[in-house]
PDB file of C-alpha atoms in Angstrom:
ATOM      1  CA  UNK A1443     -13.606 -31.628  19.117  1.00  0.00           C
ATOM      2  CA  UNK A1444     -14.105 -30.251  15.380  1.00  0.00           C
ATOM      3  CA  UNK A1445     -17.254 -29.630  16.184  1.00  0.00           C
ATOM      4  CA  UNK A1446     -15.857 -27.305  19.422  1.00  0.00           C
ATOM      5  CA  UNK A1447     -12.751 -25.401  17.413  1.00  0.00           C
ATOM      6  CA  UNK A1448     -14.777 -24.371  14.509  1.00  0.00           C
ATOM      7  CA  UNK A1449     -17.408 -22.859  16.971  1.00  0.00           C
ATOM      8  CA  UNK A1450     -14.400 -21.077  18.607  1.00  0.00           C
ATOM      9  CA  UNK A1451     -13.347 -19.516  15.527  1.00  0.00           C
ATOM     10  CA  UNK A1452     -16.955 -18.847  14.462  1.00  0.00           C
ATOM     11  CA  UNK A1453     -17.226 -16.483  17.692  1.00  0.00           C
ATOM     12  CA  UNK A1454     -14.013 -14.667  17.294  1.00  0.00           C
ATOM     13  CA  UNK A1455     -14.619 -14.252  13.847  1.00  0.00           C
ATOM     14  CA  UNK A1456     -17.705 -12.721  14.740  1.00  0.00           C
ATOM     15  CA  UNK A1457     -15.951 -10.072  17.531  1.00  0.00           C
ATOM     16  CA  UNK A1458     -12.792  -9.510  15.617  1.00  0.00           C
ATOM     17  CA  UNK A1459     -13.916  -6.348  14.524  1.00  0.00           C
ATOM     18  CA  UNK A1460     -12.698  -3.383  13.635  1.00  0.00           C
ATOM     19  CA  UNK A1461     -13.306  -0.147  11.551  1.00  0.00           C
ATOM     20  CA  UNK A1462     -11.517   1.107   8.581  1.00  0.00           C
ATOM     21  CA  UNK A1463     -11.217   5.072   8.282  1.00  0.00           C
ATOM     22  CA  UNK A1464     -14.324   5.544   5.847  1.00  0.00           C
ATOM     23  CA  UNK A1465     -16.330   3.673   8.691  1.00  0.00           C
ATOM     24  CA  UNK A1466     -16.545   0.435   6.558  1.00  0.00           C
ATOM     25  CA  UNK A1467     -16.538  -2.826   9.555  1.00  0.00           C
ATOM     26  CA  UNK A1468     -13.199  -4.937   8.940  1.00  0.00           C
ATOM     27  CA  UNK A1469     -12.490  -8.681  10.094  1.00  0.00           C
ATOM     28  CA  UNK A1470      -9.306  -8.427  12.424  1.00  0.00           C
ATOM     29  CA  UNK A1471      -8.276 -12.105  13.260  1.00  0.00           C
ATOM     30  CA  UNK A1472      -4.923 -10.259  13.163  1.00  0.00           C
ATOM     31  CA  UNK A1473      -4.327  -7.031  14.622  1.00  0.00           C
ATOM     32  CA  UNK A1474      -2.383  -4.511  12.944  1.00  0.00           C
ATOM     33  CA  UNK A1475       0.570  -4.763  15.274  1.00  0.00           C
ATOM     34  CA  UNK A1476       0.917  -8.313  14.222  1.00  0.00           C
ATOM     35  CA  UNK A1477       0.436  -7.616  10.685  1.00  0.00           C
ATOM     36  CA  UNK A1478       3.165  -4.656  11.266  1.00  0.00           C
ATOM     37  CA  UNK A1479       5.492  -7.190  12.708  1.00  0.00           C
ATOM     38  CA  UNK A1480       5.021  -9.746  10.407  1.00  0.00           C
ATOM     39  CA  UNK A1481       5.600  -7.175   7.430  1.00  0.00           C
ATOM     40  CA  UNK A1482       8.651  -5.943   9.123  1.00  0.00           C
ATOM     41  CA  UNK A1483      10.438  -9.038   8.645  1.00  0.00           C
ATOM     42  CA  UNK A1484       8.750  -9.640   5.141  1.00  0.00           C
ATOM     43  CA  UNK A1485      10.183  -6.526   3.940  1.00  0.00           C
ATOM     44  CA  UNK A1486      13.877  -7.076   4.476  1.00  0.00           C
ATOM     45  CA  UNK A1487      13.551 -10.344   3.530  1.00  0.00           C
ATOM     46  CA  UNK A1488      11.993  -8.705  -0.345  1.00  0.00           C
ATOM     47  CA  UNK A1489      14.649  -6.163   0.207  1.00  0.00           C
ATOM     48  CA  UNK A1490      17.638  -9.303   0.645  1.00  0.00           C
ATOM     49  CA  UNK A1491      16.798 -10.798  -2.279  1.00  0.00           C
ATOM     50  CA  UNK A1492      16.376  -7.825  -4.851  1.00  0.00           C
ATOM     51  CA  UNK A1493      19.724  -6.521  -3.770  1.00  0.00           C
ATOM     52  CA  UNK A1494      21.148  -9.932  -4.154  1.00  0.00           C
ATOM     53  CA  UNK A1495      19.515 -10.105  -7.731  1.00  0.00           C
ATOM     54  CA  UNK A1496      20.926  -6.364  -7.898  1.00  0.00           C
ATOM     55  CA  UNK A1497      17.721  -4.613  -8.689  1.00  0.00           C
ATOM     56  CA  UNK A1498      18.230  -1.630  -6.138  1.00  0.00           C
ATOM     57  CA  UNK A1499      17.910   1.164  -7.995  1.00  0.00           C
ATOM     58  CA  UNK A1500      20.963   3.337  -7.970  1.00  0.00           C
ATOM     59  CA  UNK A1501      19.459   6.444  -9.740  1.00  0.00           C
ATOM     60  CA  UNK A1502      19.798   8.731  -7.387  1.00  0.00           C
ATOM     61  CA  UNK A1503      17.806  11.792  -9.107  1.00  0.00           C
ATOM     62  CA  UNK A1504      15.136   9.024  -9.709  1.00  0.00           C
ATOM     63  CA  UNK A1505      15.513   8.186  -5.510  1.00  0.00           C
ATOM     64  CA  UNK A1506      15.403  11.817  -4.885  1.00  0.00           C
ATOM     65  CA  UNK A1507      12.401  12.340  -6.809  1.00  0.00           C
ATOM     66  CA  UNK A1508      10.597   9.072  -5.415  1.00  0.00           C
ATOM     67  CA  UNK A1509      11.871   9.885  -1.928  1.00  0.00           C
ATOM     68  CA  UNK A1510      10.312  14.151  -2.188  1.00  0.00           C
ATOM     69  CA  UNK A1511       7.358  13.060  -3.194  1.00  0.00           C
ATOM     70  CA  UNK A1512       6.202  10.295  -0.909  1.00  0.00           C
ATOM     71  CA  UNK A1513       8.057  12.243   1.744  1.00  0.00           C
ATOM     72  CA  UNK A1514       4.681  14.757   1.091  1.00  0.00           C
ATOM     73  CA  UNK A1515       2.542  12.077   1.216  1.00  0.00           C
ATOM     74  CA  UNK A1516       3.573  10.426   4.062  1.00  0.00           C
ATOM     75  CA  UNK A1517       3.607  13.845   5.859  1.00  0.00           C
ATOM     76  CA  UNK A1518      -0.197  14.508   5.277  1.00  0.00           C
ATOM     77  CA  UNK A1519      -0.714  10.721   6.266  1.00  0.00           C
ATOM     78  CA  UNK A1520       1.278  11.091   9.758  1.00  0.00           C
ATOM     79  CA  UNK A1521      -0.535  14.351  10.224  1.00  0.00           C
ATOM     80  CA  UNK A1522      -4.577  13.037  10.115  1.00  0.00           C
ATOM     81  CA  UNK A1523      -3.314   9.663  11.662  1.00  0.00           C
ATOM     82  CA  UNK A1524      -0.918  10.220  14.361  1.00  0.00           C
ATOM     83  CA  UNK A1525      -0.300   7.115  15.347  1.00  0.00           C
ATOM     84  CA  UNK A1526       1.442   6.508  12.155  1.00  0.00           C
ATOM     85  CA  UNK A1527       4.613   8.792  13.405  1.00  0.00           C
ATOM     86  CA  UNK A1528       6.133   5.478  14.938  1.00  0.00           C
ATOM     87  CA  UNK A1529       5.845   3.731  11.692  1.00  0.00           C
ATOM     88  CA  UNK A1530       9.139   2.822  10.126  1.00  0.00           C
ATOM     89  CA  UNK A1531       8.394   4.382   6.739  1.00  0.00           C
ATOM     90  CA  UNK A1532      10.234   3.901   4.085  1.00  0.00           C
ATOM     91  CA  UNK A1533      10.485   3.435   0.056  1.00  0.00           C
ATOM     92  CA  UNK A1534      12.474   1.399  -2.226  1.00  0.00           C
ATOM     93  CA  UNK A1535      12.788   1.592  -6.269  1.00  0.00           C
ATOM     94  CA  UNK A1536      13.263  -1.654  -7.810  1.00  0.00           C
ATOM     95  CA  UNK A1537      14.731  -1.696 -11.047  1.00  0.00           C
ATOM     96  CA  UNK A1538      12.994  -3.569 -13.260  1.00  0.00           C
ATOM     97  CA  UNK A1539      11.492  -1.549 -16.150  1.00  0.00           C
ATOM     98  CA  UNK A1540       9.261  -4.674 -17.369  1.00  0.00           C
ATOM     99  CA  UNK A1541       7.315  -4.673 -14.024  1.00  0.00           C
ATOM    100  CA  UNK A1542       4.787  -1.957 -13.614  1.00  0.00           C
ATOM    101  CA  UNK A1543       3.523  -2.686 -10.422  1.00  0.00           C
ATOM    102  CA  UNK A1544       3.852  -0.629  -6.419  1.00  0.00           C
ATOM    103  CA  UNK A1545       2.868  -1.806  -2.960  1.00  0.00           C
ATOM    104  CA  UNK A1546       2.889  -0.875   0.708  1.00  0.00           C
ATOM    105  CA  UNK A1547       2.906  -2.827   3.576  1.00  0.00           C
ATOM    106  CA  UNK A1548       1.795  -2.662   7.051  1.00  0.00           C
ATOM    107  CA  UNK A1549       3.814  -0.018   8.696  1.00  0.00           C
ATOM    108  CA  UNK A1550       4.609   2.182   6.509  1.00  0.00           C
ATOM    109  CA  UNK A1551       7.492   0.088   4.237  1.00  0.00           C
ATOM    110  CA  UNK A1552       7.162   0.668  -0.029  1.00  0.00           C
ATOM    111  CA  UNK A1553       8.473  -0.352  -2.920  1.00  0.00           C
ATOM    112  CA  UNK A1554       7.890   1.451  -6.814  1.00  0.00           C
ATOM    113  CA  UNK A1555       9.422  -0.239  -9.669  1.00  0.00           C
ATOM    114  CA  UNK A1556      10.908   1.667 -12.650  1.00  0.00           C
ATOM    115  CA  UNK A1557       8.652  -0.364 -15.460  1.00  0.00           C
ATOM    116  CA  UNK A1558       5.272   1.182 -13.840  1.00  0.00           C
ATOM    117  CA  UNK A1559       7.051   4.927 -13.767  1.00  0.00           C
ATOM    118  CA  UNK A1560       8.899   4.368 -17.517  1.00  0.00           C
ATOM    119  CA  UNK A1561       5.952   2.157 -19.278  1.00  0.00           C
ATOM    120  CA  UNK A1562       3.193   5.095 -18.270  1.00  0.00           C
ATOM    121  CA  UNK A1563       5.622   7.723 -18.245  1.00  0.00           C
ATOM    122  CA  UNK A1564       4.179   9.071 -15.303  1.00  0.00           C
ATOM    123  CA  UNK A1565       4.232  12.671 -13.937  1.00  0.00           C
ATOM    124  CA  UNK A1566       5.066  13.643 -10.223  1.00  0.00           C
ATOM    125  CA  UNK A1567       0.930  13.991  -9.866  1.00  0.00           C
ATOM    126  CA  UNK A1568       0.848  10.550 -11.005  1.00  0.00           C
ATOM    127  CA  UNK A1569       3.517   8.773  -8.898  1.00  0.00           C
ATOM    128  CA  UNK A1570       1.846  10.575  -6.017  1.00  0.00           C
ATOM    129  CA  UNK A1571      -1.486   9.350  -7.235  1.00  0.00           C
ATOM    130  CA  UNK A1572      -0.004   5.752  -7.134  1.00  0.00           C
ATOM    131  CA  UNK A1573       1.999   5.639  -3.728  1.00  0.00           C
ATOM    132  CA  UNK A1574      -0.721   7.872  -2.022  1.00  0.00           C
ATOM    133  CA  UNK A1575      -2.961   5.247  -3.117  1.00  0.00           C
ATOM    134  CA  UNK A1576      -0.705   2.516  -1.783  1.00  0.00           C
ATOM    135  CA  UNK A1577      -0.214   4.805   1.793  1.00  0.00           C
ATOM    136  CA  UNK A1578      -3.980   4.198   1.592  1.00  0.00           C
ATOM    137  CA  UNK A1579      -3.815   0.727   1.612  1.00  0.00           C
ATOM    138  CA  UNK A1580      -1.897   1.393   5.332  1.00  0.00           C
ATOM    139  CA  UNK A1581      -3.582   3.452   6.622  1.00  0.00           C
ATOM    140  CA  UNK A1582      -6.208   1.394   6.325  1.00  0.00           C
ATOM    141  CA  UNK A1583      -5.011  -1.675   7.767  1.00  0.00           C
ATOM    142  CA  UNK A1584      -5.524  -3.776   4.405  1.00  0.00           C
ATOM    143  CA  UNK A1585      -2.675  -6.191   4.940  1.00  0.00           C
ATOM    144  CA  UNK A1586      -3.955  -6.962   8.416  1.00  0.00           C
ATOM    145  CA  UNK A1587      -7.555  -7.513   6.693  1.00  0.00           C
ATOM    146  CA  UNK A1588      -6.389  -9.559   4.199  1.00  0.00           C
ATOM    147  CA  UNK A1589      -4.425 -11.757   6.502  1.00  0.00           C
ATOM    148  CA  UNK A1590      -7.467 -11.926   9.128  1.00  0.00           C
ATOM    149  CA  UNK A1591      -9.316 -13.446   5.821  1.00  0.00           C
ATOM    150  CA  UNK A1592      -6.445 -16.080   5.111  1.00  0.00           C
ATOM    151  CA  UNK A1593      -6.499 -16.727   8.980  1.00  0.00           C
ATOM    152  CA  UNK A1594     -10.461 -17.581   8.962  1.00  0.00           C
ATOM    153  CA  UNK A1595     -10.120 -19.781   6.066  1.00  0.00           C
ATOM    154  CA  UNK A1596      -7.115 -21.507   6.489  1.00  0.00           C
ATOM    155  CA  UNK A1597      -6.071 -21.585  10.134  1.00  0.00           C
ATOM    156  CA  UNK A1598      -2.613 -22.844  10.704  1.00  0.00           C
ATOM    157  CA  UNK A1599       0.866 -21.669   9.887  1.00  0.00           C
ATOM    158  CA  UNK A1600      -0.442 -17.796  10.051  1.00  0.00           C
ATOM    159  CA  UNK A1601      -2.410 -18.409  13.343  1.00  0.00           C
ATOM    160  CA  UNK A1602       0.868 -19.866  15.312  1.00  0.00           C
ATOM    161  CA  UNK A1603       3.002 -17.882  13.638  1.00  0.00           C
ATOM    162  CA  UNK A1604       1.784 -14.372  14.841  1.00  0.00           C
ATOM    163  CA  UNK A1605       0.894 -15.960  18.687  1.00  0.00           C
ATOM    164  CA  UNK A1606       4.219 -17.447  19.304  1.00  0.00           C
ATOM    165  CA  UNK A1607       8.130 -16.550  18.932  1.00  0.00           C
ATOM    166  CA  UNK A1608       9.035 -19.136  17.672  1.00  0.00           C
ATOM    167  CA  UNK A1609      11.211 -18.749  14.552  1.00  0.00           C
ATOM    168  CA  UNK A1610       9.584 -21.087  11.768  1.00  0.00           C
ATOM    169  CA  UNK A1611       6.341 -20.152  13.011  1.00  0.00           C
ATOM    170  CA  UNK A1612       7.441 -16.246  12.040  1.00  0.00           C
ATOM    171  CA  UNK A1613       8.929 -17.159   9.099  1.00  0.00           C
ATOM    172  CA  UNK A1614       5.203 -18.352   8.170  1.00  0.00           C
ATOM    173  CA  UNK A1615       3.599 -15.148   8.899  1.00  0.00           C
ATOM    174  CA  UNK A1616       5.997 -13.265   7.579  1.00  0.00           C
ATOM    175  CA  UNK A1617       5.039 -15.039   4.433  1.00  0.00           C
ATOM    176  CA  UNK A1618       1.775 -14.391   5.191  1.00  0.00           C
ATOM    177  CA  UNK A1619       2.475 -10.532   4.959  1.00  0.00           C
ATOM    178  CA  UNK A1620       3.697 -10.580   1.781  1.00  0.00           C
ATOM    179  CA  UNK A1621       1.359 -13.005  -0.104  1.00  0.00           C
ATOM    180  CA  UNK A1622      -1.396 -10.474   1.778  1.00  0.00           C
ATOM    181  CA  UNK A1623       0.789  -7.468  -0.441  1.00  0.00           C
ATOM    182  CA  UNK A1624       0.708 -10.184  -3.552  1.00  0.00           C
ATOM    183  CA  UNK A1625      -2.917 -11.011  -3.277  1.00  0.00           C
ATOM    184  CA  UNK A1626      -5.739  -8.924  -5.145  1.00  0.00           C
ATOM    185  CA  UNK A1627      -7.401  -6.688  -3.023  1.00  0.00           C
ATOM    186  CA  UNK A1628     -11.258  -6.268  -2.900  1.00  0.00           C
ATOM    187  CA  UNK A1629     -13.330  -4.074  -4.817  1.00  0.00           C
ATOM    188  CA  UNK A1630     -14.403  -2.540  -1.325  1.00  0.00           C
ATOM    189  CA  UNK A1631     -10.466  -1.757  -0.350  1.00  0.00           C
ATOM    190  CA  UNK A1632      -9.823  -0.542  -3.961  1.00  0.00           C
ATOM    191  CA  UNK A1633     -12.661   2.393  -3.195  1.00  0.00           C
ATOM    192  CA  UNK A1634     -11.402   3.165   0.304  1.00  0.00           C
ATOM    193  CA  UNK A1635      -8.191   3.519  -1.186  1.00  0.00           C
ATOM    194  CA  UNK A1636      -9.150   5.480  -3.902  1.00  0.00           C
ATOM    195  CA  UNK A1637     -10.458   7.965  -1.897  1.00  0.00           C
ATOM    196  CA  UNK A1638      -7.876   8.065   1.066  1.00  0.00           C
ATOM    197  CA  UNK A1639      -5.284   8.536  -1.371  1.00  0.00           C
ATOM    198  CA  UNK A1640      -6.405  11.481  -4.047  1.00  0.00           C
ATOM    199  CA  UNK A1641      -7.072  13.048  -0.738  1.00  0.00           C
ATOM    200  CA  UNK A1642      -3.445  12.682   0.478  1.00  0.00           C
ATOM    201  CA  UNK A1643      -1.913  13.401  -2.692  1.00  0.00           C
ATOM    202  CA  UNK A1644      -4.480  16.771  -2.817  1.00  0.00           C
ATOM    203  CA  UNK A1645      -3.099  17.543   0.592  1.00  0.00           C
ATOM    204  CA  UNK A1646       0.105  17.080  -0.297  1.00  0.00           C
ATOM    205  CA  UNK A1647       0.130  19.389  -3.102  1.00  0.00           C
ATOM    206  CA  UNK A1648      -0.540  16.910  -6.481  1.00  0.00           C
ATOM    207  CA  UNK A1649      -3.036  17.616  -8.896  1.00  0.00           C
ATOM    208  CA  UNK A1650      -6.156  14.905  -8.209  1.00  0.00           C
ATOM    209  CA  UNK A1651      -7.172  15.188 -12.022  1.00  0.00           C
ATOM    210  CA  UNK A1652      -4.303  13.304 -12.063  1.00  0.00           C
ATOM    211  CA  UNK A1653      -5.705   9.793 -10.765  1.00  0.00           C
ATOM    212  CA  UNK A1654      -8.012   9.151 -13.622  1.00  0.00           C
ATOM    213  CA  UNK A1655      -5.339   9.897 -15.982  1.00  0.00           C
ATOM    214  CA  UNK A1656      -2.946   7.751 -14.215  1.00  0.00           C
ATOM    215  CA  UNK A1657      -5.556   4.847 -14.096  1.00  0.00           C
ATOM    216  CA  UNK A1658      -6.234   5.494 -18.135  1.00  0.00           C
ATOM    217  CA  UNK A1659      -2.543   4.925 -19.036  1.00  0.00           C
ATOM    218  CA  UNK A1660      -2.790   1.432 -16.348  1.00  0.00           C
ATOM    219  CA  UNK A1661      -5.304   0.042 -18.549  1.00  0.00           C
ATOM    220  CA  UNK A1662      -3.600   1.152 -21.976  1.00  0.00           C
ATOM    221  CA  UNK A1663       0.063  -0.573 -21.021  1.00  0.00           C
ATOM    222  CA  UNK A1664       0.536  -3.715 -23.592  1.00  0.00           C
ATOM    223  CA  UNK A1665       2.814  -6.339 -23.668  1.00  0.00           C
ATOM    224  CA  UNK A1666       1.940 -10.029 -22.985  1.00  0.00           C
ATOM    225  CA  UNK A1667      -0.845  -9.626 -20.485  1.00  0.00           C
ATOM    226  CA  UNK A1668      -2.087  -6.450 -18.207  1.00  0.00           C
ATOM    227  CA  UNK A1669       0.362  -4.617 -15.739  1.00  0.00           C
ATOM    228  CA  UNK A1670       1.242  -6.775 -12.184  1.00  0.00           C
ATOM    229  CA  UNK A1671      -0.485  -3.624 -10.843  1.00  0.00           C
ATOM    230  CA  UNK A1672      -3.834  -4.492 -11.847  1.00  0.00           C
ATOM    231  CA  UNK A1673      -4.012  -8.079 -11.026  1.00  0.00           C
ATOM    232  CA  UNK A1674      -3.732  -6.794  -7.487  1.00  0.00           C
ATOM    233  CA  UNK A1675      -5.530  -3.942  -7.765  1.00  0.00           C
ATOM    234  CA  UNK A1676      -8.884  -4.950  -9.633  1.00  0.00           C
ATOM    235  CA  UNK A1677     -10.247  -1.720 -11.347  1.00  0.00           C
ATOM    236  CA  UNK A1678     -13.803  -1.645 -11.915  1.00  0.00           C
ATOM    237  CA  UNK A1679     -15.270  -0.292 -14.489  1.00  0.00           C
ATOM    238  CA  UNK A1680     -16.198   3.418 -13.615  1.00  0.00           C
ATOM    239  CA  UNK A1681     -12.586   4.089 -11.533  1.00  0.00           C
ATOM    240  CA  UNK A1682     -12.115   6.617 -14.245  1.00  0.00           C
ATOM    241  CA  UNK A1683     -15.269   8.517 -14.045  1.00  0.00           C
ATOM    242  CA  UNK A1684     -15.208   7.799  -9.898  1.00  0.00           C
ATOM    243  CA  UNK A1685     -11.880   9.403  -9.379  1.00  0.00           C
ATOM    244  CA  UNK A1686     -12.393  11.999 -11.669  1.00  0.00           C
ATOM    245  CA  UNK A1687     -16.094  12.817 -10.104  1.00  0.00           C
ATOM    246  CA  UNK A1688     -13.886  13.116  -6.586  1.00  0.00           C
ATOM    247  CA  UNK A1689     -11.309  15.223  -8.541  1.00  0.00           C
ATOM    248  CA  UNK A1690     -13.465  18.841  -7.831  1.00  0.00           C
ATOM    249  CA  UNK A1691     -14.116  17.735  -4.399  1.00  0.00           C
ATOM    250  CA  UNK A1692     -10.353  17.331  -3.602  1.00  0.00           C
ATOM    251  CA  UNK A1693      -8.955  21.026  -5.528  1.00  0.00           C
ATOM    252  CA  UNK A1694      -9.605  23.186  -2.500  1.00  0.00           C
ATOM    253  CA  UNK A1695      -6.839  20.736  -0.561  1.00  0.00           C
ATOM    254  CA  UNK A1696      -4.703  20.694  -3.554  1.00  0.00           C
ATOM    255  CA  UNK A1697      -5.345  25.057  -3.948  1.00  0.00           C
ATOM    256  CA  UNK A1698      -4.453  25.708  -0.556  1.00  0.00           C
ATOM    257  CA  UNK A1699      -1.318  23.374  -0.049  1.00  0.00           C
ATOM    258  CA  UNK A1700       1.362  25.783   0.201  1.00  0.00           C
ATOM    259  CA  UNK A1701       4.636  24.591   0.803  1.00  0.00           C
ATOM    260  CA  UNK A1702       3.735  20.853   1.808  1.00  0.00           C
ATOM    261  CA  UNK A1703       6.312  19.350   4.812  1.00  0.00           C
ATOM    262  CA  UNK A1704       8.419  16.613   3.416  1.00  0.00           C
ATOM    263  CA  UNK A1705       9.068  13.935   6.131  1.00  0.00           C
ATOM    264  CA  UNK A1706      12.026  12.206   6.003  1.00  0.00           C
ATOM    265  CA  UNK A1707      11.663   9.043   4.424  1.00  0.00           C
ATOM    266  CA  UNK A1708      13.844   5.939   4.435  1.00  0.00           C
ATOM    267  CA  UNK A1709      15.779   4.710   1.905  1.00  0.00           C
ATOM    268  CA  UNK A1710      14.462   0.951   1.093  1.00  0.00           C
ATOM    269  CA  UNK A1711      17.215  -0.877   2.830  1.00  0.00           C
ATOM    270  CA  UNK A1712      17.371  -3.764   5.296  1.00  0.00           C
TER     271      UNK A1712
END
């Protein structure tokens, strides 16, 4: 009987396919519906508990500002992947300045945290840098990926959980989702990232120089250990030189964005 399950999930992991948008071949034990649904609940759950620990930010020029400029983003995103115009996006700022860290989950639902925008001091280029990067992540079904990997090596909780209604068995894959947001992505999804996102952000009228210098000041924040951001999103070694190689290729987007669209974004909530 062992024997006969593993052979099962040997042949779906083999035809669980699918394709990212740079044409790289992804394992999809879950699809991204799933992984949208499972992030959906995920999300207000995160959102519950930071409002309960009352890290909403309350800045509102800081929302504003967070809100205009992923609202650019998000408009370039919607507009060379339509499908993403039924996505619920929308963007939270967590106040915590010791935290430099940002993530986006299936569907279109963020989060930026005051530590990675204070500790870097970053410019509207390089917030756009970061959360175009993290659109990327979407866009290209990472969570869904990462889960699919979970899924084929530890079938369980995750596989009932997003083939059933039942209510515990949701609760599961909704944890799923957000250890998938939580867990280091690969080297592979890093690049594809990378390059979906200095796109956007080029698009959406930020200045792509503006990724390697964001990724400089990652590496050069101190304290006891390197920035949340990092551990999650593994940098190799030539990022810098990478992003700032793609940096010429991406001006003529950035030159001719003239008045970008701003779509309305969500505020974080639950």
């Amino acid at each position: 009987m062992k024997k006969a399950l593993l052979a099962a999930l040997l042949t779906v992991v083999l035809v669980a396919c699918a394709t990212s948008p740079t044409g790289r071949r992804q394992l999809m034990l879950v699809s991204p519906d799933q992984a949208i649904a499972a992030s959906r609940t995920a999300y207000i759950q995160q959102m519950q508990a930071f409002d309960e620990k009352g890290l909403m930010s309350k800045d509102q020029a800081l929302i504003e500002r967070i809100d205009q400029i992923t609202g650019r983003l998000v408009a370039q995103a919607v507009q060379m992947y339509p499908h993403t115009a039924d996505w619920e996006w929308s963007v939270a700022v967590i106040d915590d300045p010791e935290t430099v860290n940002a993530w986006a989950m299936a569907g279109g639902r963020m989060a930026i945290y005051t530590g990675l925008i204070e500790k870097t001091d970053a410019s509207d280029d390089e917030i756009a840098q970061v959360m175009g990067h993290e659109i990327a992540h979407a866009l290209a079904n990472h969570t869904a990926e990462k889960m699919s990997v979970a899924m084929a090596t530890q079938v369980g909780i995750l596989a009932v959980g997003i083939s059933t209604n039942d209510n515990r068995a949701m609760a599961g894959a909704a944890a799923a989702a957000l250890l998938a947001v939580n867990l280091p992505n690969s080297r592979t999804a890093e690049t594809e990232a990378d390059r979906i996102g200095i796109e956007l952000a080029a698009r959406a009228g930020y200045d792509p120089e503006a990724a390697a210098s964001l990724w400089r000041k990652m590496g050069e924040v101190g304290g006891s250990g390197p920035p949340q951001f990092l551990s999650t999103h593994p940098a190799p070694g030539n990022r810098q030189e990478t992003l700032a190689k793609l940096a010429p290729q991406m001006m003529p987007y950035y030159q001719a964005a003239q008045n970008p669209p701003v779509y309305p974004i969500k505020p974080g909530s639950y």
